[in-house]
mmCIF file with all atom_site columns, C-alpha atoms in Angstrom:
data_model
loop_
_atom_site.group_PDB
_atom_site.id
_atom_site.type_symbol
_atom_site.label_atom_id
_atom_site.label_alt_id
_atom_site.label_comp_id
_atom_site.label_asym_id
_atom_site.label_entity_id
_atom_site.label_seq_id
_atom_site.pdbx_PDB_ins_code
_atom_site.Cartn_x
_atom_site.Cartn_y
_atom_site.Cartn_z
_atom_site.occupancy
_atom_site.B_iso_or_equiv
_atom_site.pdbx_formal_charge
_atom_site.auth_seq_id
_atom_site.auth_comp_id
_atom_site.auth_asym_id
_atom_site.auth_atom_id
_atom_site.pdbx_PDB_model_num
ATOM 1   C CA . SER I 1 1   ? -74.109  -79.984 -87.062  1.00 95.00 ? 1   SER I CA 1
ATOM 2   C CA . GLY I 1 2   ? -70.985  -81.488 -88.556  1.00 97.00 ? 2   GLY I CA 1
ATOM 3   C CA . TYR I 1 3   ? -67.389  -80.898 -89.543  1.00 98.00 ? 3   TYR I CA 1
ATOM 4   C CA . SER I 1 4   ? -65.605  -78.484 -91.887  1.00 98.00 ? 4   SER I CA 1
ATOM 5   C CA . GLY I 1 5   ? -62.197  -77.044 -92.608  1.00 97.00 ? 5   GLY I CA 1
ATOM 6   C CA . GLY I 1 6   ? -60.232  -80.283 -92.571  1.00 97.00 ? 6   GLY I CA 1
ATOM 7   C CA . ARG I 1 7   ? -58.224  -82.536 -94.859  1.00 95.00 ? 7   ARG I CA 1
ATOM 8   C CA . VAL I 1 8   ? -59.843  -85.963 -94.454  1.00 96.00 ? 8   VAL I CA 1
ATOM 9   C CA . PRO I 1 9   ? -62.991  -86.746 -96.485  1.00 97.00 ? 9   PRO I CA 1
ATOM 10  C CA . ASN I 1 10  ? -66.062  -88.061 -94.646  1.00 97.00 ? 10  ASN I CA 1
ATOM 11  C CA . PRO I 1 11  ? -64.505  -87.906 -91.172  1.00 97.00 ? 11  PRO I CA 1
ATOM 12  C CA . THR I 1 12  ? -66.088  -89.600 -88.181  1.00 97.00 ? 12  THR I CA 1
ATOM 13  C CA . TYR I 1 13  ? -66.556  -87.984 -84.796  1.00 97.00 ? 13  TYR I CA 1
ATOM 14  C CA . GLU I 1 14  ? -63.842  -90.206 -83.367  1.00 97.00 ? 14  GLU I CA 1
ATOM 15  C CA . GLN I 1 15  ? -61.393  -89.042 -86.060  1.00 98.00 ? 15  GLN I CA 1
ATOM 16  C CA . VAL I 1 16  ? -62.251  -85.364 -85.622  1.00 98.00 ? 16  VAL I CA 1
ATOM 17  C CA . SER I 1 17  ? -61.930  -85.680 -81.847  1.00 96.00 ? 17  SER I CA 1
ATOM 18  C CA . THR I 1 18  ? -58.249  -86.562 -82.176  1.00 96.00 ? 18  THR I CA 1
ATOM 19  C CA . GLY I 1 19  ? -57.545  -83.205 -83.812  1.00 95.00 ? 19  GLY I CA 1
ATOM 20  C CA . GLY I 1 20  ? -55.702  -85.005 -86.598  1.00 95.00 ? 20  GLY I CA 1
ATOM 21  C CA . THR I 1 21  ? -58.140  -84.353 -89.449  1.00 97.00 ? 21  THR I CA 1
ATOM 22  C CA . GLY I 1 22  ? -57.970  -80.574 -89.236  1.00 97.00 ? 22  GLY I CA 1
ATOM 23  C CA . HIS I 1 23  ? -61.736  -80.216 -89.061  1.00 98.00 ? 23  HIS I CA 1
ATOM 24  C CA . ALA I 1 24  ? -63.639  -77.881 -86.772  1.00 98.00 ? 24  ALA I CA 1
ATOM 25  C CA . GLU I 1 25  ? -66.920  -78.899 -85.184  1.00 97.00 ? 25  GLU I CA 1
ATOM 26  C CA . VAL I 1 26  ? -69.429  -76.603 -86.874  1.00 97.00 ? 26  VAL I CA 1
ATOM 27  C CA . ILE I 1 27  ? -73.045  -75.972 -87.728  1.00 95.00 ? 27  ILE I CA 1
ATOM 28  C CA . GLN I 1 28  ? -74.138  -75.217 -91.274  1.00 96.00 ? 28  GLN I CA 1
ATOM 29  C CA . ILE I 1 29  ? -76.878  -72.591 -91.509  1.00 94.00 ? 29  ILE I CA 1
ATOM 30  C CA . THR I 1 30  ? -79.250  -72.144 -94.424  1.00 92.00 ? 30  THR I CA 1
ATOM 31  C CA . PHE I 1 31  ? -81.010  -68.806 -94.034  1.00 87.00 ? 31  PHE I CA 1
ATOM 32  C CA . ASP I 1 32  ? -83.367  -66.417 -95.816  1.00 83.00 ? 32  ASP I CA 1
ATOM 33  C CA . PRO I 1 33  ? -81.759  -62.936 -95.812  1.00 87.00 ? 33  PRO I CA 1
ATOM 34  C CA . ASP I 1 34  ? -85.233  -61.379 -95.935  1.00 80.00 ? 34  ASP I CA 1
ATOM 35  C CA . VAL I 1 35  ? -85.901  -62.942 -92.520  1.00 77.00 ? 35  VAL I CA 1
ATOM 36  C CA . ILE I 1 36  ? -82.460  -62.777 -90.870  1.00 86.00 ? 36  ILE I CA 1
ATOM 37  C CA . THR I 1 37  ? -79.308  -61.191 -92.271  1.00 92.00 ? 37  THR I CA 1
ATOM 38  C CA . PHE I 1 38  ? -75.740  -62.451 -92.304  1.00 96.00 ? 38  PHE I CA 1
ATOM 39  C CA . PRO I 1 39  ? -74.599  -59.643 -89.944  1.00 95.00 ? 39  PRO I CA 1
ATOM 40  C CA . GLU I 1 40  ? -77.337  -60.713 -87.509  1.00 93.00 ? 40  GLU I CA 1
ATOM 41  C CA . LEU I 1 41  ? -76.003  -64.274 -87.628  1.00 95.00 ? 41  LEU I CA 1
ATOM 42  C CA . LEU I 1 42  ? -72.502  -62.936 -86.975  1.00 96.00 ? 42  LEU I CA 1
ATOM 43  C CA . GLU I 1 43  ? -73.835  -61.056 -83.957  1.00 94.00 ? 43  GLU I CA 1
ATOM 44  C CA . VAL I 1 44  ? -75.319  -64.256 -82.539  1.00 92.00 ? 44  VAL I CA 1
ATOM 45  C CA . PHE I 1 45  ? -72.110  -66.156 -83.309  1.00 95.00 ? 45  PHE I CA 1
ATOM 46  C CA . TRP I 1 46  ? -69.789  -63.747 -81.514  1.00 93.00 ? 46  TRP I CA 1
ATOM 47  C CA . LYS I 1 47  ? -72.078  -63.151 -78.539  1.00 91.00 ? 47  LYS I CA 1
ATOM 48  C CA . THR I 1 48  ? -72.621  -66.813 -77.699  1.00 89.00 ? 48  THR I CA 1
ATOM 49  C CA . HIS I 1 49  ? -69.071  -68.176 -77.468  1.00 91.00 ? 49  HIS I CA 1
ATOM 50  C CA . ASP I 1 50  ? -65.588  -67.052 -76.461  1.00 93.00 ? 50  ASP I CA 1
ATOM 51  C CA . PRO I 1 51  ? -63.715  -66.033 -79.645  1.00 96.00 ? 51  PRO I CA 1
ATOM 52  C CA . THR I 1 52  ? -60.525  -65.113 -77.778  1.00 96.00 ? 52  THR I CA 1
ATOM 53  C CA . THR I 1 53  ? -59.302  -68.576 -76.768  1.00 95.00 ? 53  THR I CA 1
ATOM 54  C CA . LEU I 1 54  ? -57.237  -70.320 -79.423  1.00 96.00 ? 54  LEU I CA 1
ATOM 55  C CA . ASN I 1 55  ? -58.372  -73.882 -80.135  1.00 97.00 ? 55  ASN I CA 1
ATOM 56  C CA . GLN I 1 56  ? -60.509  -73.988 -77.019  1.00 95.00 ? 56  GLN I CA 1
ATOM 57  C CA . GLN I 1 57  ? -64.068  -73.496 -75.782  1.00 91.00 ? 57  GLN I CA 1
ATOM 58  C CA . GLY I 1 58  ? -64.351  -73.764 -72.027  1.00 86.00 ? 58  GLY I CA 1
ATOM 59  C CA . PRO I 1 59  ? -63.104  -77.190 -70.930  1.00 88.00 ? 59  PRO I CA 1
ATOM 60  C CA . ASP I 1 60  ? -62.915  -78.457 -74.532  1.00 92.00 ? 60  ASP I CA 1
ATOM 61  C CA . VAL I 1 61  ? -59.415  -78.105 -75.990  1.00 96.00 ? 61  VAL I CA 1
ATOM 62  C CA . GLY I 1 62  ? -58.172  -78.939 -79.490  1.00 97.00 ? 62  GLY I CA 1
ATOM 63  C CA . THR I 1 63  ? -58.161  -77.528 -83.021  1.00 97.00 ? 63  THR I CA 1
ATOM 64  C CA . GLN I 1 64  ? -61.628  -79.040 -83.549  1.00 97.00 ? 64  GLN I CA 1
ATOM 65  C CA . TYR I 1 65  ? -62.934  -76.482 -81.036  1.00 97.00 ? 65  TYR I CA 1
ATOM 66  C CA . ARG I 1 66  ? -61.445  -73.430 -82.737  1.00 97.00 ? 66  ARG I CA 1
ATOM 67  C CA . SER I 1 67  ? -63.579  -70.352 -83.378  1.00 97.00 ? 67  SER I CA 1
ATOM 68  C CA . ALA I 1 68  ? -64.222  -70.155 -87.114  1.00 98.00 ? 68  ALA I CA 1
ATOM 69  C CA . VAL I 1 69  ? -66.399  -68.583 -89.790  1.00 98.00 ? 69  VAL I CA 1
ATOM 70  C CA . PHE I 1 70  ? -66.424  -70.407 -93.125  1.00 98.00 ? 70  PHE I CA 1
ATOM 71  C CA . TYR I 1 71  ? -67.674  -67.876 -95.659  1.00 98.00 ? 71  TYR I CA 1
ATOM 72  C CA . HIS I 1 72  ? -69.472  -68.748 -98.910  1.00 97.00 ? 72  HIS I CA 1
ATOM 73  C CA . SER I 1 73  ? -68.874  -65.490 -100.790 1.00 97.00 ? 73  SER I CA 1
ATOM 74  C CA . ASP I 1 74  ? -66.572  -62.487 -100.892 1.00 97.00 ? 74  ASP I CA 1
ATOM 75  C CA . GLN I 1 75  ? -69.381  -60.412 -99.417  1.00 97.00 ? 75  GLN I CA 1
ATOM 76  C CA . GLN I 1 76  ? -69.661  -62.732 -96.416  1.00 97.00 ? 76  GLN I CA 1
ATOM 77  C CA . ARG I 1 77  ? -65.870  -62.656 -95.987  1.00 98.00 ? 77  ARG I CA 1
ATOM 78  C CA . GLU I 1 78  ? -65.826  -58.848 -96.040  1.00 98.00 ? 78  GLU I CA 1
ATOM 79  C CA . LEU I 1 79  ? -68.720  -58.595 -93.575  1.00 97.00 ? 79  LEU I CA 1
ATOM 80  C CA . ALA I 1 80  ? -67.124  -61.100 -91.191  1.00 97.00 ? 80  ALA I CA 1
ATOM 81  C CA . GLU I 1 81  ? -63.712  -59.414 -91.304  1.00 98.00 ? 81  GLU I CA 1
ATOM 82  C CA . LYS I 1 82  ? -65.202  -55.946 -90.734  1.00 97.00 ? 82  LYS I CA 1
ATOM 83  C CA . TYR I 1 83  ? -67.375  -57.205 -87.869  1.00 96.00 ? 83  TYR I CA 1
ATOM 84  C CA . LYS I 1 84  ? -64.375  -58.859 -86.231  1.00 97.00 ? 84  LYS I CA 1
ATOM 85  C CA . GLU I 1 85  ? -62.298  -55.701 -86.670  1.00 96.00 ? 85  GLU I CA 1
ATOM 86  C CA . ARG I 1 86  ? -64.996  -53.521 -85.094  1.00 95.00 ? 86  ARG I CA 1
ATOM 87  C CA . LEU I 1 87  ? -65.304  -55.863 -82.132  1.00 95.00 ? 87  LEU I CA 1
ATOM 88  C CA . ASP I 1 88  ? -61.553  -55.766 -81.530  1.00 95.00 ? 88  ASP I CA 1
ATOM 89  C CA . GLU I 1 89  ? -61.487  -51.971 -81.803  1.00 95.00 ? 89  GLU I CA 1
ATOM 90  C CA . SER I 1 90  ? -64.437  -51.613 -79.430  1.00 94.00 ? 90  SER I CA 1
ATOM 91  C CA . GLY I 1 91  ? -62.786  -53.619 -76.679  1.00 93.00 ? 91  GLY I CA 1
ATOM 92  C CA . ALA I 1 92  ? -65.829  -55.868 -76.448  1.00 92.00 ? 92  ALA I CA 1
ATOM 93  C CA . PHE I 1 93  ? -63.545  -58.662 -75.240  1.00 93.00 ? 93  PHE I CA 1
ATOM 94  C CA . ASN I 1 94  ? -60.637  -58.575 -72.819  1.00 93.00 ? 94  ASN I CA 1
ATOM 95  C CA . ALA I 1 95  ? -58.322  -60.227 -75.355  1.00 95.00 ? 95  ALA I CA 1
ATOM 96  C CA . PRO I 1 96  ? -57.888  -60.144 -79.141  1.00 95.00 ? 96  PRO I CA 1
ATOM 97  C CA . ILE I 1 97  ? -60.338  -62.189 -81.207  1.00 96.00 ? 97  ILE I CA 1
ATOM 98  C CA . VAL I 1 98  ? -58.707  -65.275 -82.735  1.00 97.00 ? 98  VAL I CA 1
ATOM 99  C CA . THR I 1 99  ? -61.656  -66.349 -84.890  1.00 97.00 ? 99  THR I CA 1
ATOM 100 C CA . GLU I 1 100 ? -60.514  -67.940 -88.147  1.00 97.00 ? 100 GLU I CA 1
ATOM 101 C CA . ILE I 1 101 ? -62.268  -66.532 -91.245  1.00 98.00 ? 101 ILE I CA 1
ATOM 102 C CA . THR I 1 102 ? -61.768  -69.045 -94.034  1.00 97.00 ? 102 THR I CA 1
ATOM 103 C CA . LYS I 1 103 ? -63.344  -69.846 -97.392  1.00 97.00 ? 103 LYS I CA 1
ATOM 104 C CA . PHE I 1 104 ? -65.851  -72.683 -97.169  1.00 97.00 ? 104 PHE I CA 1
ATOM 105 C CA . GLN I 1 105 ? -64.814  -75.878 -98.922  1.00 96.00 ? 105 GLN I CA 1
ATOM 106 C CA . LYS I 1 106 ? -66.869  -78.831 -97.723  1.00 97.00 ? 106 LYS I CA 1
ATOM 107 C CA . PHE I 1 107 ? -69.335  -79.643 -94.963  1.00 97.00 ? 107 PHE I CA 1
ATOM 108 C CA . TYR I 1 108 ? -69.674  -83.170 -93.608  1.00 98.00 ? 108 TYR I CA 1
ATOM 109 C CA . PRO I 1 109 ? -72.789  -83.826 -91.508  1.00 96.00 ? 109 PRO I CA 1
ATOM 110 C CA . ALA I 1 110 ? -72.087  -85.373 -88.123  1.00 96.00 ? 110 ALA I CA 1
ATOM 111 C CA . GLU I 1 111 ? -73.511  -88.716 -87.127  1.00 96.00 ? 111 GLU I CA 1
ATOM 112 C CA . ASP I 1 112 ? -77.263  -88.879 -86.498  1.00 94.00 ? 112 ASP I CA 1
ATOM 113 C CA . TYR I 1 113 ? -76.897  -89.059 -82.721  1.00 93.00 ? 113 TYR I CA 1
ATOM 114 C CA . HIS I 1 114 ? -75.163  -85.652 -82.762  1.00 93.00 ? 114 HIS I CA 1
ATOM 115 C CA . GLN I 1 115 ? -78.103  -83.905 -84.442  1.00 92.00 ? 115 GLN I CA 1
ATOM 116 C CA . GLU I 1 116 ? -80.381  -81.997 -82.027  1.00 88.00 ? 116 GLU I CA 1
ATOM 117 C CA . TYR I 1 117 ? -78.186  -83.423 -79.277  1.00 90.00 ? 117 TYR I CA 1
ATOM 118 C CA . PHE I 1 118 ? -79.138  -80.939 -76.579  1.00 88.00 ? 118 PHE I CA 1
ATOM 119 C CA . ALA I 1 119 ? -82.858  -81.181 -77.356  1.00 84.00 ? 119 ALA I CA 1
ATOM 120 C CA . ASN I 1 120 ? -82.690  -84.957 -77.183  1.00 88.00 ? 120 ASN I CA 1
ATOM 121 C CA . ASN I 1 121 ? -80.386  -85.182 -74.149  1.00 89.00 ? 121 ASN I CA 1
ATOM 122 C CA . PRO I 1 122 ? -81.198  -82.200 -71.889  1.00 88.00 ? 122 PRO I CA 1
ATOM 123 C CA . TYR I 1 123 ? -80.311  -84.057 -68.677  1.00 90.00 ? 123 TYR I CA 1
ATOM 124 C CA . GLN I 1 124 ? -77.006  -85.461 -69.862  1.00 92.00 ? 124 GLN I CA 1
ATOM 125 C CA . GLY I 1 125 ? -74.206  -84.161 -67.623  1.00 92.00 ? 125 GLY I CA 1
ATOM 126 C CA . TYR I 1 126 ? -72.325  -82.170 -70.269  1.00 91.00 ? 126 TYR I CA 1
ATOM 127 C CA . CYS I 1 127 ? -75.551  -80.659 -71.582  1.00 91.00 ? 127 CYS I CA 1
ATOM 128 C CA . MET I 1 128 ? -76.614  -79.513 -68.122  1.00 92.00 ? 128 MET I CA 1
ATOM 129 C CA . ALA I 1 129 ? -73.218  -78.126 -67.131  1.00 92.00 ? 129 ALA I CA 1
ATOM 130 C CA . VAL I 1 130 ? -71.999  -76.603 -70.405  1.00 90.00 ? 130 VAL I CA 1
ATOM 131 C CA . VAL I 1 131 ? -74.708  -76.375 -73.054  1.00 90.00 ? 131 VAL I CA 1
ATOM 132 C CA . ALA I 1 132 ? -77.678  -75.264 -70.947  1.00 90.00 ? 132 ALA I CA 1
ATOM 133 C CA . PRO I 1 133 ? -75.957  -72.036 -69.751  1.00 89.00 ? 133 PRO I CA 1
ATOM 134 C CA . LYS I 1 134 ? -75.059  -71.204 -73.362  1.00 88.00 ? 134 LYS I CA 1
ATOM 135 C CA . VAL I 1 135 ? -78.648  -71.727 -74.482  1.00 86.00 ? 135 VAL I CA 1
ATOM 136 C CA . ALA I 1 136 ? -79.882  -69.574 -71.593  1.00 86.00 ? 136 ALA I CA 1
ATOM 137 C CA . LYS I 1 137 ? -77.439  -66.835 -72.599  1.00 85.00 ? 137 LYS I CA 1
ATOM 138 C CA . PHE I 1 138 ? -78.653  -67.006 -76.188  1.00 85.00 ? 138 PHE I CA 1
ATOM 139 C CA . ARG I 1 139 ? -82.304  -66.780 -75.152  1.00 80.00 ? 139 ARG I CA 1
ATOM 140 C CA . LYS I 1 140 ? -81.548  -63.817 -72.876  1.00 82.00 ? 140 LYS I CA 1
ATOM 141 C CA . HIS I 1 141 ? -79.838  -61.804 -75.612  1.00 83.00 ? 141 HIS I CA 1
ATOM 142 C CA . PHE I 1 142 ? -81.926  -62.837 -78.603  1.00 83.00 ? 142 PHE I CA 1
ATOM 143 C CA . ILE I 1 143 ? -85.442  -63.565 -77.363  1.00 72.00 ? 143 ILE I CA 1
ATOM 144 C CA . ASP I 1 144 ? -86.890  -61.096 -79.894  1.00 71.00 ? 144 ASP I CA 1
ATOM 145 C CA . LYS I 1 145 ? -85.378  -63.084 -82.749  1.00 73.00 ? 145 LYS I CA 1
ATOM 146 C CA . LEU I 1 146 ? -86.977  -66.274 -81.470  1.00 68.00 ? 146 LEU I CA 1
ATOM 147 C CA . LYS I 1 147 ? -90.519  -64.930 -81.538  1.00 65.00 ? 147 LYS I CA 1
ATOM 148 C CA . ARG I 1 148 ? -92.721  -64.768 -84.608  1.00 64.00 ? 148 ARG I CA 1
ATOM 149 C CA . LYS I 1 149 ? -96.242  -63.696 -85.381  1.00 66.00 ? 149 LYS I CA 1
ATOM 150 C CA . LEU I 1 150 ? -98.105  -66.874 -86.258  1.00 67.00 ? 150 LEU I CA 1
ATOM 151 C CA . HIS I 1 151 ? -101.431 -67.264 -88.021  1.00 71.00 ? 151 HIS I CA 1
ATOM 152 C CA . VAL I 1 152 ? -103.720 -70.200 -87.210  1.00 71.00 ? 152 VAL I CA 1
ATOM 153 C CA . TYR I 1 153 ? -106.088 -71.503 -89.897  1.00 75.00 ? 153 TYR I CA 1
ATOM 154 C CA . ALA I 1 154 ? -108.900 -74.037 -89.619  1.00 73.00 ? 154 ALA I CA 1
ATOM 155 C CA . ALA I 1 155 ? -110.954 -75.157 -92.623  1.00 73.00 ? 155 ALA I CA 1
ATOM 156 C CA . GLY I 1 156 ? -109.238 -72.483 -94.713  1.00 73.00 ? 156 GLY I CA 1
ATOM 157 C CA . LYS I 1 157 ? -110.202 -69.626 -92.379  1.00 76.00 ? 157 LYS I CA 1
ATOM 158 C CA . ARG I 1 158 ? -107.848 -67.722 -90.119  1.00 75.00 ? 158 ARG I CA 1
ATOM 159 C CA . ILE I 1 159 ? -109.080 -68.123 -86.562  1.00 70.00 ? 159 ILE I CA 1
ATOM 160 C CA . ALA I 1 160 ? -106.238 -66.552 -84.573  1.00 69.00 ? 160 ALA I CA 1
ATOM 161 C CA . THR I 1 161 ? -102.965 -64.649 -84.684  1.00 70.00 ? 161 THR I CA 1
ATOM 162 C CA . PHE I 1 162 ? -100.460 -64.751 -81.848  1.00 64.00 ? 162 PHE I CA 1
ATOM 163 C CA . GLU I 1 163 ? -96.764  -64.643 -80.994  1.00 65.00 ? 163 GLU I CA 1
ATOM 164 C CA . ALA I 1 164 ? -94.779  -67.718 -80.052  1.00 62.00 ? 164 ALA I CA 1
ATOM 165 C CA . GLU I 1 165 ? -91.267  -69.021 -80.321  1.00 58.00 ? 165 GLU I CA 1
ATOM 166 C CA . LEU I 1 166 ? -90.401  -70.916 -83.469  1.00 50.00 ? 166 LEU I CA 1
ATOM 167 C CA . GLY I 1 167 ? -90.497  -74.689 -83.210  1.00 48.00 ? 167 GLY I CA 1
ATOM 168 C CA . SER I 1 168 ? -93.178  -77.198 -82.406  1.00 43.00 ? 168 SER I CA 1
ATOM 169 C CA . LYS I 1 169 ? -92.607  -77.063 -78.642  1.00 46.00 ? 169 LYS I CA 1
ATOM 170 C CA . GLY I 1 170 ? -93.134  -73.312 -78.610  1.00 43.00 ? 170 GLY I CA 1
ATOM 171 C CA . LEU I 1 171 ? -96.383  -73.663 -80.504  1.00 46.00 ? 171 LEU I CA 1
ATOM 172 C CA . ARG I 1 172 ? -97.732  -76.203 -78.057  1.00 42.00 ? 172 ARG I CA 1
ATOM 173 C CA . GLN I 1 173 ? -96.910  -74.188 -74.964  1.00 41.00 ? 173 GLN I CA 1
ATOM 174 C CA . LYS I 1 174 ? -99.518  -72.082 -73.195  1.00 36.00 ? 174 LYS I CA 1
ATOM 175 C CA . LEU I 1 175 ? -98.792  -68.585 -74.421  1.00 38.00 ? 175 LEU I CA 1
ATOM 176 C CA . HIS I 1 176 ? -100.700 -66.547 -71.836  1.00 38.00 ? 176 HIS I CA 1
ATOM 177 C CA . SER I 1 177 ? -102.542 -67.222 -68.603  1.00 37.00 ? 177 SER I CA 1
ATOM 178 C CA . GLY I 1 178 ? -105.914 -67.140 -70.366  1.00 43.00 ? 178 GLY I CA 1
ATOM 179 C CA . ALA I 1 179 ? -105.040 -69.680 -73.050  1.00 46.00 ? 179 ALA I CA 1
ATOM 180 C CA . GLN I 1 180 ? -107.596 -72.293 -74.007  1.00 50.00 ? 180 GLN I CA 1
ATOM 181 C CA . ALA I 1 181 ? -107.210 -75.489 -75.985  1.00 52.00 ? 181 ALA I CA 1
ATOM 182 C CA . THR I 1 182 ? -108.742 -75.689 -79.444  1.00 57.00 ? 182 THR I CA 1
ATOM 183 C CA . PRO I 1 183 ? -111.013 -78.636 -80.289  1.00 59.00 ? 183 PRO I CA 1
ATOM 184 C CA . GLU I 1 184 ? -109.180 -81.506 -81.912  1.00 59.00 ? 184 GLU I CA 1
ATOM 185 C CA . GLY I 1 185 ? -109.041 -81.042 -85.652  1.00 62.00 ? 185 GLY I CA 1
ATOM 186 C CA . ARG I 1 186 ? -106.558 -80.033 -88.340  1.00 67.00 ? 186 ARG I CA 1
ATOM 187 C CA . TYR I 1 187 ? -104.914 -76.649 -87.804  1.00 63.00 ? 187 TYR I CA 1
ATOM 188 C CA . ARG I 1 188 ? -102.463 -74.965 -90.146  1.00 70.00 ? 188 ARG I CA 1
ATOM 189 C CA . VAL I 1 189 ? -99.956  -72.587 -88.520  1.00 66.00 ? 189 VAL I CA 1
ATOM 190 C CA . THR I 1 190 ? -97.934  -70.242 -90.709  1.00 67.00 ? 190 THR I CA 1
ATOM 191 C CA . ASP I 1 191 ? -95.190  -67.746 -89.927  1.00 59.00 ? 191 ASP I CA 1
ATOM 192 C CA . ALA I 1 192 ? -96.315  -64.269 -90.932  1.00 56.00 ? 192 ALA I CA 1
ATOM 193 C CA . ARG I 1 193 ? -92.717  -63.161 -91.613  1.00 56.00 ? 193 ARG I CA 1
ATOM 194 C CA . GLY I 1 194 ? -91.907  -65.518 -94.423  1.00 52.00 ? 194 GLY I CA 1
ATOM 195 C CA . PRO I 1 195 ? -92.792  -68.546 -96.542  1.00 47.00 ? 195 PRO I CA 1
ATOM 196 C CA . GLY I 1 196 ? -91.834  -72.089 -95.774  1.00 48.00 ? 196 GLY I CA 1
ATOM 197 C CA . ARG I 1 197 ? -92.783  -71.948 -92.094  1.00 57.00 ? 197 ARG I CA 1
ATOM 198 C CA . THR I 1 198 ? -95.977  -74.000 -92.066  1.00 59.00 ? 198 THR I CA 1
ATOM 199 C CA . LYS I 1 199 ? -96.868  -76.747 -89.603  1.00 60.00 ? 199 LYS I CA 1
ATOM 200 C CA . PHE I 1 200 ? -100.003 -78.773 -88.961  1.00 63.00 ? 200 PHE I CA 1
ATOM 201 C CA . TYR I 1 201 ? -101.414 -79.737 -85.557  1.00 58.00 ? 201 TYR I CA 1
ATOM 202 C CA . LYS I 1 202 ? -104.388 -81.620 -84.170  1.00 59.00 ? 202 LYS I CA 1
ATOM 203 C CA . ALA I 1 203 ? -104.874 -79.141 -81.338  1.00 57.00 ? 203 ALA I CA 1
ATOM 204 C CA . LEU I 1 204 ? -103.286 -75.968 -79.989  1.00 56.00 ? 204 LEU I CA 1
ATOM 205 C CA . LEU I 1 205 ? -103.300 -73.816 -76.889  1.00 52.00 ? 205 LEU I CA 1
ATOM 206 C CA . ILE I 1 206 ? -104.044 -70.274 -78.019  1.00 51.00 ? 206 ILE I CA 1
ATOM 207 C CA . ASP I 1 207 ? -104.990 -67.065 -76.270  1.00 48.00 ? 207 ASP I CA 1
ATOM 208 C CA . TYR I 1 208 ? -108.533 -65.711 -76.588  1.00 42.00 ? 208 TYR I CA 1
ATOM 209 C CA . PRO I 1 209 ? -109.798 -63.281 -77.712  1.00 40.00 ? 209 PRO I CA 1
ATOM 210 C CA . GLN I 1 210 ? -107.800 -63.571 -80.914  1.00 40.00 ? 210 GLN I CA 1
ATOM 211 C CA . SER I 1 211 ? -106.014 -60.719 -82.592  1.00 39.00 ? 211 SER I CA 1
ATOM 212 C CA . GLU I 1 212 ? -107.402 -59.540 -85.904  1.00 42.00 ? 212 GLU I CA 1
ATOM 213 C CA . ASP I 1 213 ? -104.000 -58.250 -87.164  1.00 41.00 ? 213 ASP I CA 1
#
């Protein structure tokens, strides 16, 4: 998470919060198009916030809360503009979409305490009242995108394949009612859908009997 679209270099949260720097509060996403496409990201973006309120999201008001897509290429710009146009024509929202579609210039990471804020502060008042319902809405609409087929290896041999949500917490959760804990050791877990998704664990809860797929 961080800031983009403003005039002041290396802004702080306090500066951005005044609305005087011109920045929007944003997230920067690095993605593999073979795993998830830019149109899919646009779908998530427009379905998980209100793009019809100018410079406002719920109780948060100011230019830093504006709806915005900062594109990195002409192709992304064209896709975003066409997606926005189709949504307006479809009447998906009760008011016109005011999302700003602007060429990306610079991203400034937010302060460390802002990173993974909801995960680290789930019982903070704002998180419970505002963020938690948004996360629940996201999970309801996009649960299929959160799940992956994962392979478990021990001593170089695949011992199980199962589905779980991405992220370490999802891997540690009991997946089915018949799940059993593995003996403590070194387990390698890889995402079957793409490279770069490998984690190591001392023990896991996995469902038996294992799939051979």
